[in-house]
mmCIF file with all atom_site columns, C-alpha atoms in Angstrom:
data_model
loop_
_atom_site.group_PDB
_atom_site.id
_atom_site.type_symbol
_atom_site.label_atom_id
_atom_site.label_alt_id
_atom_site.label_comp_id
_atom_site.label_asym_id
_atom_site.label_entity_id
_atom_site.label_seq_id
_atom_site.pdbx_PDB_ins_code
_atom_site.Cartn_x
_atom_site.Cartn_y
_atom_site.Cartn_z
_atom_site.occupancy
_atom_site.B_iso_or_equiv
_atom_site.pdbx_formal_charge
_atom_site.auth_seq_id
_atom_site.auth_comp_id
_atom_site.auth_asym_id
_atom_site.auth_atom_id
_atom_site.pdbx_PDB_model_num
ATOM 1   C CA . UNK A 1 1   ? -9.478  14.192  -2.588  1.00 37.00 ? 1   UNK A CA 1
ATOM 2   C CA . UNK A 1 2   ? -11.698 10.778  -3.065  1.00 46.00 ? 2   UNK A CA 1
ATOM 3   C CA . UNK A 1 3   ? -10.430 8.178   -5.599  1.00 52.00 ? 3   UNK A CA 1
ATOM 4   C CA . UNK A 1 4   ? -12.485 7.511   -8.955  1.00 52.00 ? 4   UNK A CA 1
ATOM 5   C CA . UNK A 1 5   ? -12.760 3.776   -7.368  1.00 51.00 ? 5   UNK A CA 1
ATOM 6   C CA . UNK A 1 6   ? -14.819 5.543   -4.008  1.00 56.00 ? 6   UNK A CA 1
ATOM 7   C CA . UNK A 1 7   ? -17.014 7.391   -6.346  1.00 56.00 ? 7   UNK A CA 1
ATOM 8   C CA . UNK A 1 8   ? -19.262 3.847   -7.610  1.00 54.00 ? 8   UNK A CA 1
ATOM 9   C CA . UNK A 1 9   ? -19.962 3.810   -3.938  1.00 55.00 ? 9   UNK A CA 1
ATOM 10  C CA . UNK A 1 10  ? -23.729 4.776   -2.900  1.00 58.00 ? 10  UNK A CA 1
ATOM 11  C CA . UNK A 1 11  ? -22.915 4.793   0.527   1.00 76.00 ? 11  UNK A CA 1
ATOM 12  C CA . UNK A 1 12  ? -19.670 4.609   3.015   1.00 83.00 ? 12  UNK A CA 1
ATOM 13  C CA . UNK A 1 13  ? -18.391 0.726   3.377   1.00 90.00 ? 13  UNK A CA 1
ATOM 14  C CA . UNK A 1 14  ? -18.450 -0.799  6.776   1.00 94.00 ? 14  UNK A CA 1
ATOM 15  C CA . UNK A 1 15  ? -15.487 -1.500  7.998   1.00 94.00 ? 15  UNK A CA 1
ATOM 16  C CA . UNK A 1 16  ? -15.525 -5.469  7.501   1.00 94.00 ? 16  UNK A CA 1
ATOM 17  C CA . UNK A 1 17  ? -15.495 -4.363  3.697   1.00 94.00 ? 17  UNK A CA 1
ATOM 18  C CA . UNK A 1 18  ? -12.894 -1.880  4.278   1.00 96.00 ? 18  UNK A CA 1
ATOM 19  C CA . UNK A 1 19  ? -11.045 -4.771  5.777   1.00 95.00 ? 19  UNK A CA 1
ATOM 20  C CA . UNK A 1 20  ? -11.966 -7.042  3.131   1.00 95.00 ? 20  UNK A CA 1
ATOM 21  C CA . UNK A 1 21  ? -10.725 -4.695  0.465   1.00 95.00 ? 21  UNK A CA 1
ATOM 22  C CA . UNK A 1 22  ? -6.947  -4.550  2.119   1.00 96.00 ? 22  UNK A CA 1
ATOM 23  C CA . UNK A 1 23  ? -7.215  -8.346  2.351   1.00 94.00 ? 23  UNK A CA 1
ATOM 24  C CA . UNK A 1 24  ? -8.243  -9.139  -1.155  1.00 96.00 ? 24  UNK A CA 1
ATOM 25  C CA . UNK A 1 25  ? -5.358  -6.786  -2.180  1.00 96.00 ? 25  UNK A CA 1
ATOM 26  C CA . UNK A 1 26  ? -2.785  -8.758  0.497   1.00 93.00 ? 26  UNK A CA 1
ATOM 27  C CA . UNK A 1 27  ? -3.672  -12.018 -1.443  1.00 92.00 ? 27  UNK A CA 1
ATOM 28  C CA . UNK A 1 28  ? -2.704  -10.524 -4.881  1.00 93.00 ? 28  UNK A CA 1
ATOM 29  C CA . UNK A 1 29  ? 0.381   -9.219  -3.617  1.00 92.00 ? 29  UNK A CA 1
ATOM 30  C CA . UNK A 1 30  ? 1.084   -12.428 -1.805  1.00 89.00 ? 30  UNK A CA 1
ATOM 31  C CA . UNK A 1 31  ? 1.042   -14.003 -5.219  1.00 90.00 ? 31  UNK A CA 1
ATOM 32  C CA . UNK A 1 32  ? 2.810   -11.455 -7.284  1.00 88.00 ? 32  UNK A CA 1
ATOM 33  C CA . UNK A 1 33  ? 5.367   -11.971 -4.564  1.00 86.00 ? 33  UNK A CA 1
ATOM 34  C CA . UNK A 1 34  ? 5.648   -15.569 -4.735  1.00 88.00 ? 34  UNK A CA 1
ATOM 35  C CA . UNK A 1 35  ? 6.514   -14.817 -8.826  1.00 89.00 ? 35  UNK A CA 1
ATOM 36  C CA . UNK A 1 36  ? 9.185   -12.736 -7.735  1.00 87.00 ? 36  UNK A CA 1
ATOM 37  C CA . UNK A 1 37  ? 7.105   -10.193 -9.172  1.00 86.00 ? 37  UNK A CA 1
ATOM 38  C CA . UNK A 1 38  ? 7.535   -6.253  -7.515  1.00 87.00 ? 38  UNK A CA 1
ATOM 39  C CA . UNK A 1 39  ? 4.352   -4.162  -8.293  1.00 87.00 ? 39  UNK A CA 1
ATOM 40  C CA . UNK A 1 40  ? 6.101   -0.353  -7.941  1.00 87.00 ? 40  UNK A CA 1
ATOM 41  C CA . UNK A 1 41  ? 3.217   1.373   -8.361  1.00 90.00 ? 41  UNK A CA 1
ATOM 42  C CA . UNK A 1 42  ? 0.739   -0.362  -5.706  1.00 94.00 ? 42  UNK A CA 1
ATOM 43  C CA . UNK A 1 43  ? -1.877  2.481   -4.656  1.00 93.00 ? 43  UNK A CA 1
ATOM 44  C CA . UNK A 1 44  ? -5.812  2.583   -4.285  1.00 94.00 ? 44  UNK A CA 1
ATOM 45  C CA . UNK A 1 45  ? -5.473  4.038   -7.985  1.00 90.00 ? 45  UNK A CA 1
ATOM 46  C CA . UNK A 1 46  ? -4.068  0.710   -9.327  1.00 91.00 ? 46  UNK A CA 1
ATOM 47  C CA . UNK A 1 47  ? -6.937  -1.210  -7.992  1.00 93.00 ? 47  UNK A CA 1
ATOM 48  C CA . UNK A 1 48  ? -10.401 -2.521  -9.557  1.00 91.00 ? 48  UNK A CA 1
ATOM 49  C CA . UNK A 1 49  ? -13.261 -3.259  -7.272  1.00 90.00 ? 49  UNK A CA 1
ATOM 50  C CA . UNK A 1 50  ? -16.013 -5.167  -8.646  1.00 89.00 ? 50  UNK A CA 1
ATOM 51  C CA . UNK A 1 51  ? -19.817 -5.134  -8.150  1.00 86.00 ? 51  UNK A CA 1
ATOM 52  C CA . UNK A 1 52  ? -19.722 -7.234  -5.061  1.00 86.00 ? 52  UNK A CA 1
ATOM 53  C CA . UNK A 1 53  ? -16.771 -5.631  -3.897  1.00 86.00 ? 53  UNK A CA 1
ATOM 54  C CA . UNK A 1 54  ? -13.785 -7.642  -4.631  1.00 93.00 ? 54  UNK A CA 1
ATOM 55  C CA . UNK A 1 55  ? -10.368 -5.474  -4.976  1.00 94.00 ? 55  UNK A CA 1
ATOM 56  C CA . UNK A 1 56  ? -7.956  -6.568  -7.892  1.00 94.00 ? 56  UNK A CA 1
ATOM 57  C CA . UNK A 1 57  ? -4.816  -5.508  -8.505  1.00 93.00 ? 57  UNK A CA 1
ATOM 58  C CA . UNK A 1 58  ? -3.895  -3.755  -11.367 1.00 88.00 ? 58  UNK A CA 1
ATOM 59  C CA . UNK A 1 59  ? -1.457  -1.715  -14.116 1.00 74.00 ? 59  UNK A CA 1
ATOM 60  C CA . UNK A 1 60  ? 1.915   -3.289  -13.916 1.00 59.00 ? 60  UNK A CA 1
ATOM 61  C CA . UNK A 1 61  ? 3.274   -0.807  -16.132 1.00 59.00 ? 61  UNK A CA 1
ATOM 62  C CA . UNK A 1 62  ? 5.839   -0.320  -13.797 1.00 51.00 ? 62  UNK A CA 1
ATOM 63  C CA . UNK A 1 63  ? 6.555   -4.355  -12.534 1.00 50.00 ? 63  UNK A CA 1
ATOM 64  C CA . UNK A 1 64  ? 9.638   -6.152  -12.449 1.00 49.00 ? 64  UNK A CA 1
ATOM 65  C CA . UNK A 1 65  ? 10.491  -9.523  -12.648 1.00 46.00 ? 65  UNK A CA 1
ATOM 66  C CA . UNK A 1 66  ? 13.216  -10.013 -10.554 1.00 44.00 ? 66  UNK A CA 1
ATOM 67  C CA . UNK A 1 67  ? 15.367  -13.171 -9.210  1.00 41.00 ? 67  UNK A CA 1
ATOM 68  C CA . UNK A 1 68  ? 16.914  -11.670 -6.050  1.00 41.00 ? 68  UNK A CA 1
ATOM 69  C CA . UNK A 1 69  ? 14.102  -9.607  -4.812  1.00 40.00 ? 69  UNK A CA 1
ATOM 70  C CA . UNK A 1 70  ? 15.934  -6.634  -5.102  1.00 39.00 ? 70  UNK A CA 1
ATOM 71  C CA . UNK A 1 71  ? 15.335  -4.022  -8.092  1.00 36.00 ? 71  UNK A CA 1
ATOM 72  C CA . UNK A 1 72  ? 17.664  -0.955  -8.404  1.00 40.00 ? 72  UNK A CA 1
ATOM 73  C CA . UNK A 1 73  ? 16.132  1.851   -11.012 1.00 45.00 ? 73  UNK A CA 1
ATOM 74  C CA . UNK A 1 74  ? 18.424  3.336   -13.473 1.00 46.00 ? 74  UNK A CA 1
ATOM 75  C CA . UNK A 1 75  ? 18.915  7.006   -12.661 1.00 52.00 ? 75  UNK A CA 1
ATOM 76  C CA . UNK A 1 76  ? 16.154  9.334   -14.004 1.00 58.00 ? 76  UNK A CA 1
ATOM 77  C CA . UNK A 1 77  ? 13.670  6.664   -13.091 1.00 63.00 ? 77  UNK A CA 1
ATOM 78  C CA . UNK A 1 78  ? 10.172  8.249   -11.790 1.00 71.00 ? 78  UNK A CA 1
ATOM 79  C CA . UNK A 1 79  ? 8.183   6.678   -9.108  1.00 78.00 ? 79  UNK A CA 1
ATOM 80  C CA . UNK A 1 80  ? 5.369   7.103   -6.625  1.00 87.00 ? 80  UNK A CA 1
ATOM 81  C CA . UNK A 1 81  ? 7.064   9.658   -3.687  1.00 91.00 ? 81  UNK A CA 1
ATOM 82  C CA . UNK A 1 82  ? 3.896   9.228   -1.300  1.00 94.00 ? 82  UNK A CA 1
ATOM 83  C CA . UNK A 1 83  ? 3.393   5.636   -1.457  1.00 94.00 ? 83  UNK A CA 1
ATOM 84  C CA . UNK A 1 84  ? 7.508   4.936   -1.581  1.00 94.00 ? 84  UNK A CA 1
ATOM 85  C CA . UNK A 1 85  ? 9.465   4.034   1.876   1.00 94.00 ? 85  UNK A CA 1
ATOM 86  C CA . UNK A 1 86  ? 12.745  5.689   2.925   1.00 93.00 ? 86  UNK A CA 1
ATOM 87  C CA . UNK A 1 87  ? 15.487  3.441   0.350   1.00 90.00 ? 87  UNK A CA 1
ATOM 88  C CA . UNK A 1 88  ? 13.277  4.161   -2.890  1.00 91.00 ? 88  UNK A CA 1
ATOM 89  C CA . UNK A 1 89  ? 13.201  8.048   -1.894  1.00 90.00 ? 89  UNK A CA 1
ATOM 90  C CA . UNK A 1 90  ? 16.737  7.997   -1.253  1.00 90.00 ? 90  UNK A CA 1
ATOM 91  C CA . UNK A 1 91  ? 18.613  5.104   -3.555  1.00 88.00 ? 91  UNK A CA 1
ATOM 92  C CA . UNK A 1 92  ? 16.303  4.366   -5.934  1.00 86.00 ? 92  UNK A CA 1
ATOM 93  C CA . UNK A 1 93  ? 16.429  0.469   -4.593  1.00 86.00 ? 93  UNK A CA 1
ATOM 94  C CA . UNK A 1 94  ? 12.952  -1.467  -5.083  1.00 84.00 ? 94  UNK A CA 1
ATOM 95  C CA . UNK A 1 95  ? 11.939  -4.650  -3.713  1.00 86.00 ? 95  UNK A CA 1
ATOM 96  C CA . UNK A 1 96  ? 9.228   -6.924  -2.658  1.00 86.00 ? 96  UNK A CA 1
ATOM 97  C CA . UNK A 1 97  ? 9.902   -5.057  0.798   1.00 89.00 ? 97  UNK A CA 1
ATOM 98  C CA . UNK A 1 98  ? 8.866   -1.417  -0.633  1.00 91.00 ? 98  UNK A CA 1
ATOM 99  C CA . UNK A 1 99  ? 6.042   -3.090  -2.429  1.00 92.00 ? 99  UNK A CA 1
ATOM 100 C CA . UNK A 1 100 ? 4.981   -4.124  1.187   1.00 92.00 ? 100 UNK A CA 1
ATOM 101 C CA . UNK A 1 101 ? 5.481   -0.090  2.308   1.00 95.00 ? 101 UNK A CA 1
ATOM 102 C CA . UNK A 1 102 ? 3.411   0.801   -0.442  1.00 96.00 ? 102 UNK A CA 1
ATOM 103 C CA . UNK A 1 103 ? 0.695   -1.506  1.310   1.00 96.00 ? 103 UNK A CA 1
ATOM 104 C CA . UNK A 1 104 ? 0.075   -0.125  4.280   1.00 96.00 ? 104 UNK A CA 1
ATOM 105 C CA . UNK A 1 105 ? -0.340  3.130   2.300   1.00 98.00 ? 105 UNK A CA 1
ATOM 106 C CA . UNK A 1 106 ? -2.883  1.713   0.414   1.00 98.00 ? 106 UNK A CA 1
ATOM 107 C CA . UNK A 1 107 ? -4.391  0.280   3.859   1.00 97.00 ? 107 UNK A CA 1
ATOM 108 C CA . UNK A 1 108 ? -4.317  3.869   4.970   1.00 98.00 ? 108 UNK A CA 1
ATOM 109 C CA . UNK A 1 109 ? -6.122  5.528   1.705   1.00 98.00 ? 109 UNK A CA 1
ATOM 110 C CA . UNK A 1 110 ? -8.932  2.547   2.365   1.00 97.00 ? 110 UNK A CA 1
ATOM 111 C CA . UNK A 1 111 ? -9.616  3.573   6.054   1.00 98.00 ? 111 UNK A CA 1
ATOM 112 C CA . UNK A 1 112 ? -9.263  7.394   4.727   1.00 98.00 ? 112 UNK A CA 1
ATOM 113 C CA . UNK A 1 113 ? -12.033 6.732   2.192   1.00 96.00 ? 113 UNK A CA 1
ATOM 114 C CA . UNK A 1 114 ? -9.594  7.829   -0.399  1.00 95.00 ? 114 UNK A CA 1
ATOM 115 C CA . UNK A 1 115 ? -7.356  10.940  1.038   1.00 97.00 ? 115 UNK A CA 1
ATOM 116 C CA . UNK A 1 116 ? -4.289  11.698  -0.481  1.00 96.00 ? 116 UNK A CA 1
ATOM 117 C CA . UNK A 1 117 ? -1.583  10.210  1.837   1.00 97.00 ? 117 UNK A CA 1
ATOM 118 C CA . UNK A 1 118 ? 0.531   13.044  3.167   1.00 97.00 ? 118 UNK A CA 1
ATOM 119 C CA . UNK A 1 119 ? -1.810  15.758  1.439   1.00 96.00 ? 119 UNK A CA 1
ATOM 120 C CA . UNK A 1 120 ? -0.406  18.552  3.170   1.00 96.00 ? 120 UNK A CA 1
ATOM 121 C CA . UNK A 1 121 ? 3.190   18.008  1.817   1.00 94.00 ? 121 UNK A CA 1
ATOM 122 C CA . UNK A 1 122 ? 5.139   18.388  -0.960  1.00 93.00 ? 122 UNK A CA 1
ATOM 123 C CA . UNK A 1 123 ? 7.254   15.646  -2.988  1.00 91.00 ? 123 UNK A CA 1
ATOM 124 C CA . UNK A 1 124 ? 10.659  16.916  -1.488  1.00 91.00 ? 124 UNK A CA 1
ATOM 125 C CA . UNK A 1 125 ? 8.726   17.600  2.477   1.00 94.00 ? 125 UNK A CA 1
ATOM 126 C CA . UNK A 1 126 ? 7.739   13.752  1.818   1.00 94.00 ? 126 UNK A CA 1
ATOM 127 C CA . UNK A 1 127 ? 11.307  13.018  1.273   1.00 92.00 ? 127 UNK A CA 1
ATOM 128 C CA . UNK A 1 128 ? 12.359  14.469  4.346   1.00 94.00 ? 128 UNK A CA 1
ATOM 129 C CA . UNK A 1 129 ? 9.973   13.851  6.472   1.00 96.00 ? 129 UNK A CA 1
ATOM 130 C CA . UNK A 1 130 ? 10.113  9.977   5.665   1.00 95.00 ? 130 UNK A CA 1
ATOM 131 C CA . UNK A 1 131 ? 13.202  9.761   5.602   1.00 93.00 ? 131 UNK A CA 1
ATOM 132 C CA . UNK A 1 132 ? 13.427  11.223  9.516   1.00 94.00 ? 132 UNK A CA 1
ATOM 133 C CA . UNK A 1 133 ? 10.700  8.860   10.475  1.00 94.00 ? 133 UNK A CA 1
ATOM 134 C CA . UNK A 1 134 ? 7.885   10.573  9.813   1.00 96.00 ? 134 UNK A CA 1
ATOM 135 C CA . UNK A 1 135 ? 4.855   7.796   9.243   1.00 97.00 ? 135 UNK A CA 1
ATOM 136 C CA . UNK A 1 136 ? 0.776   7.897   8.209   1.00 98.00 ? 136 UNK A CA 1
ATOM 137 C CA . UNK A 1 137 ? -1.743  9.138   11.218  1.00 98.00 ? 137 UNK A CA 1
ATOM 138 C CA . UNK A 1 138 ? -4.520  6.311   12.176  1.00 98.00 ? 138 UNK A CA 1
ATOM 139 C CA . UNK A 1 139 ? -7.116  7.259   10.124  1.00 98.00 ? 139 UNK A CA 1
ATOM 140 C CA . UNK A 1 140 ? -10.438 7.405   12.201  1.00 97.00 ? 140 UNK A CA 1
ATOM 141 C CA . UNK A 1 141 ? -12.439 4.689   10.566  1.00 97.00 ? 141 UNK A CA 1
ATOM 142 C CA . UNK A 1 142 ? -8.979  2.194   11.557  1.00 97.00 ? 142 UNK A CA 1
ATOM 143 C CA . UNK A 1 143 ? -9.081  1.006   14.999  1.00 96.00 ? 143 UNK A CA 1
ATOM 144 C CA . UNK A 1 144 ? -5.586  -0.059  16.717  1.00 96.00 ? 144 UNK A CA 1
ATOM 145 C CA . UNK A 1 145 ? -5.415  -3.757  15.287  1.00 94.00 ? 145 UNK A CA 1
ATOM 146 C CA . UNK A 1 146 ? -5.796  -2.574  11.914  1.00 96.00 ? 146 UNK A CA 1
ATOM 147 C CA . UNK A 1 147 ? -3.852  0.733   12.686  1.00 97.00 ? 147 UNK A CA 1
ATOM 148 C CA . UNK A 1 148 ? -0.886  -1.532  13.900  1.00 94.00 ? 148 UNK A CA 1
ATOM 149 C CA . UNK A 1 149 ? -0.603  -4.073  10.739  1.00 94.00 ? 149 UNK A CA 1
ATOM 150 C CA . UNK A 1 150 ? -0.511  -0.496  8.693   1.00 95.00 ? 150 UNK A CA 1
ATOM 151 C CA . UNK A 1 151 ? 2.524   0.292   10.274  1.00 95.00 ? 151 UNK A CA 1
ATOM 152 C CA . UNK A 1 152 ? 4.372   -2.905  10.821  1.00 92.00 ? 152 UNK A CA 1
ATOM 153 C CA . UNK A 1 153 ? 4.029   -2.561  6.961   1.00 93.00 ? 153 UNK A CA 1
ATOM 154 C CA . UNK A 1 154 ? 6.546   0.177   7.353   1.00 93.00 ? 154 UNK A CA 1
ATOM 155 C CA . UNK A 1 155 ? 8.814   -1.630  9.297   1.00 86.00 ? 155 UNK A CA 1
ATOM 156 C CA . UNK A 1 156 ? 12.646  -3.600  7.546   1.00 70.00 ? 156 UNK A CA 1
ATOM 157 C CA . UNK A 1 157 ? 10.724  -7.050  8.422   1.00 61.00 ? 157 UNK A CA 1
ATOM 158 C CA . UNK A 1 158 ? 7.742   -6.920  7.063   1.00 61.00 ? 158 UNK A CA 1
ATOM 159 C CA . UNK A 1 159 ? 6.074   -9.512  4.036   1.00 67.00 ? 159 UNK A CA 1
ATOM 160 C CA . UNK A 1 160 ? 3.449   -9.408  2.564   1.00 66.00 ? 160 UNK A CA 1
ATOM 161 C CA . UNK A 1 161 ? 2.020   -13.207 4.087   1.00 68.00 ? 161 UNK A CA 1
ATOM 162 C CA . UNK A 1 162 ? 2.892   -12.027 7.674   1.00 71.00 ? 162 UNK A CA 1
ATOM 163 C CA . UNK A 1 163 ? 0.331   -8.956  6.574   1.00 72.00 ? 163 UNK A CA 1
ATOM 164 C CA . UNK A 1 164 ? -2.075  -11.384 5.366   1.00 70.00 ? 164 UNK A CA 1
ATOM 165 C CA . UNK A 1 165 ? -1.827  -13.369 8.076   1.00 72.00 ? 165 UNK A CA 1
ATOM 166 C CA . UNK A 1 166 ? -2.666  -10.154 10.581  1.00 73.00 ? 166 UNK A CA 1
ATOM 167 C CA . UNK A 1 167 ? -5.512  -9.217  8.125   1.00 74.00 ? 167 UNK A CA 1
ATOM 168 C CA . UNK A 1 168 ? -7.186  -12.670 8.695   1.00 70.00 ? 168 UNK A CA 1
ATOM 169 C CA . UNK A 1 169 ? -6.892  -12.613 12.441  1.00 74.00 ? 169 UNK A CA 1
ATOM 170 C CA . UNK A 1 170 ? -8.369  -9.241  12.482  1.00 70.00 ? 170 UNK A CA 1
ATOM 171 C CA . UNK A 1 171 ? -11.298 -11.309 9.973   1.00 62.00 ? 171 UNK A CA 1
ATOM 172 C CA . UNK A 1 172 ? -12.049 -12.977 13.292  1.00 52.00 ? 172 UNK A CA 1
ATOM 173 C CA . UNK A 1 173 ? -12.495 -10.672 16.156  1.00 47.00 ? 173 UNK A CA 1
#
């Protein structure tokens, strides 16, 4: 499964673009953080990549505004299941912090060249799994560094400028 935004590619990106990709997308969320904006929906789908490859974040169909970073969905509510950490599969409970989860999902679709995250399971086996602690493989074309920020992105702690701050250091190597 390749996303439509792979497809305008003539040939594989390097890896310094696939990096530059997840760090153009960790300065947009950066921002919408600093509104007290939370995305919901953040997924290589919901991204536009121009001609000389710049990634923008997009559709905030499902954003929130929100004053104390935390967003609880009224019952009924539908969100993403594969991009969606452990409290939004169980309580429904959104914030700036599953917006970060949803990051290093993205991360992993870029460094899968578009694979469907989890492909091989079903919404409720996602459920379960996650919930248990079950997390992303390294895809091949990540190597450790970049393999590591993924999943400190699905750690309690994580935000979104302590992400961007690993993406630039990885910028330098």
């Amino acid at each position: 499964v390749k996303h439509r935004w792979m497809e305008g590619l003539k040939q594989h990106p390097t890896t310094v673009q696939l990096l530059e990709m997840c760090k153009d997308v960790s300065e947009g969320m950066t921002y919408l953080e600093s509104k007290q904006f939370i995305h919901r929906d953040l997924a290589a789908r919901n991204c536009l990549v121009d001609g000389n490859g710049t990634v923008k974040v997009t559709d905030f169909g499902l954003s929130r505004y929100v004053l104390d970073d935390e967003y609880t969905s009224s019952a009924g509510s539908k969100f993403p299941v594969r991009w969606s950490p452990p409290e939004v599969l169980l309580y429904c409970k959104f914030s700036s912090k599953s917006d970060i989860w949803a990051y290093g999902v993205l991360m992993w679709e870029v460094y899968s060249l578009g694979r469907l995250p989890y492909e091989r399971l079903n919404n409720t086996e996602i459920v379960e799994q996650v919930s248990r602690g079950l997390r992303l493989y390294r895809p091949q074309l990540a190597n450790e560094k970049v393999y590591s920020i993924m999943t400190s992105c699905w750690l309690e702690v994580s935000e979104f400028c302590i992400v961007l701050w690993a993406l630039l250091e990885c910028t330098v190597l």
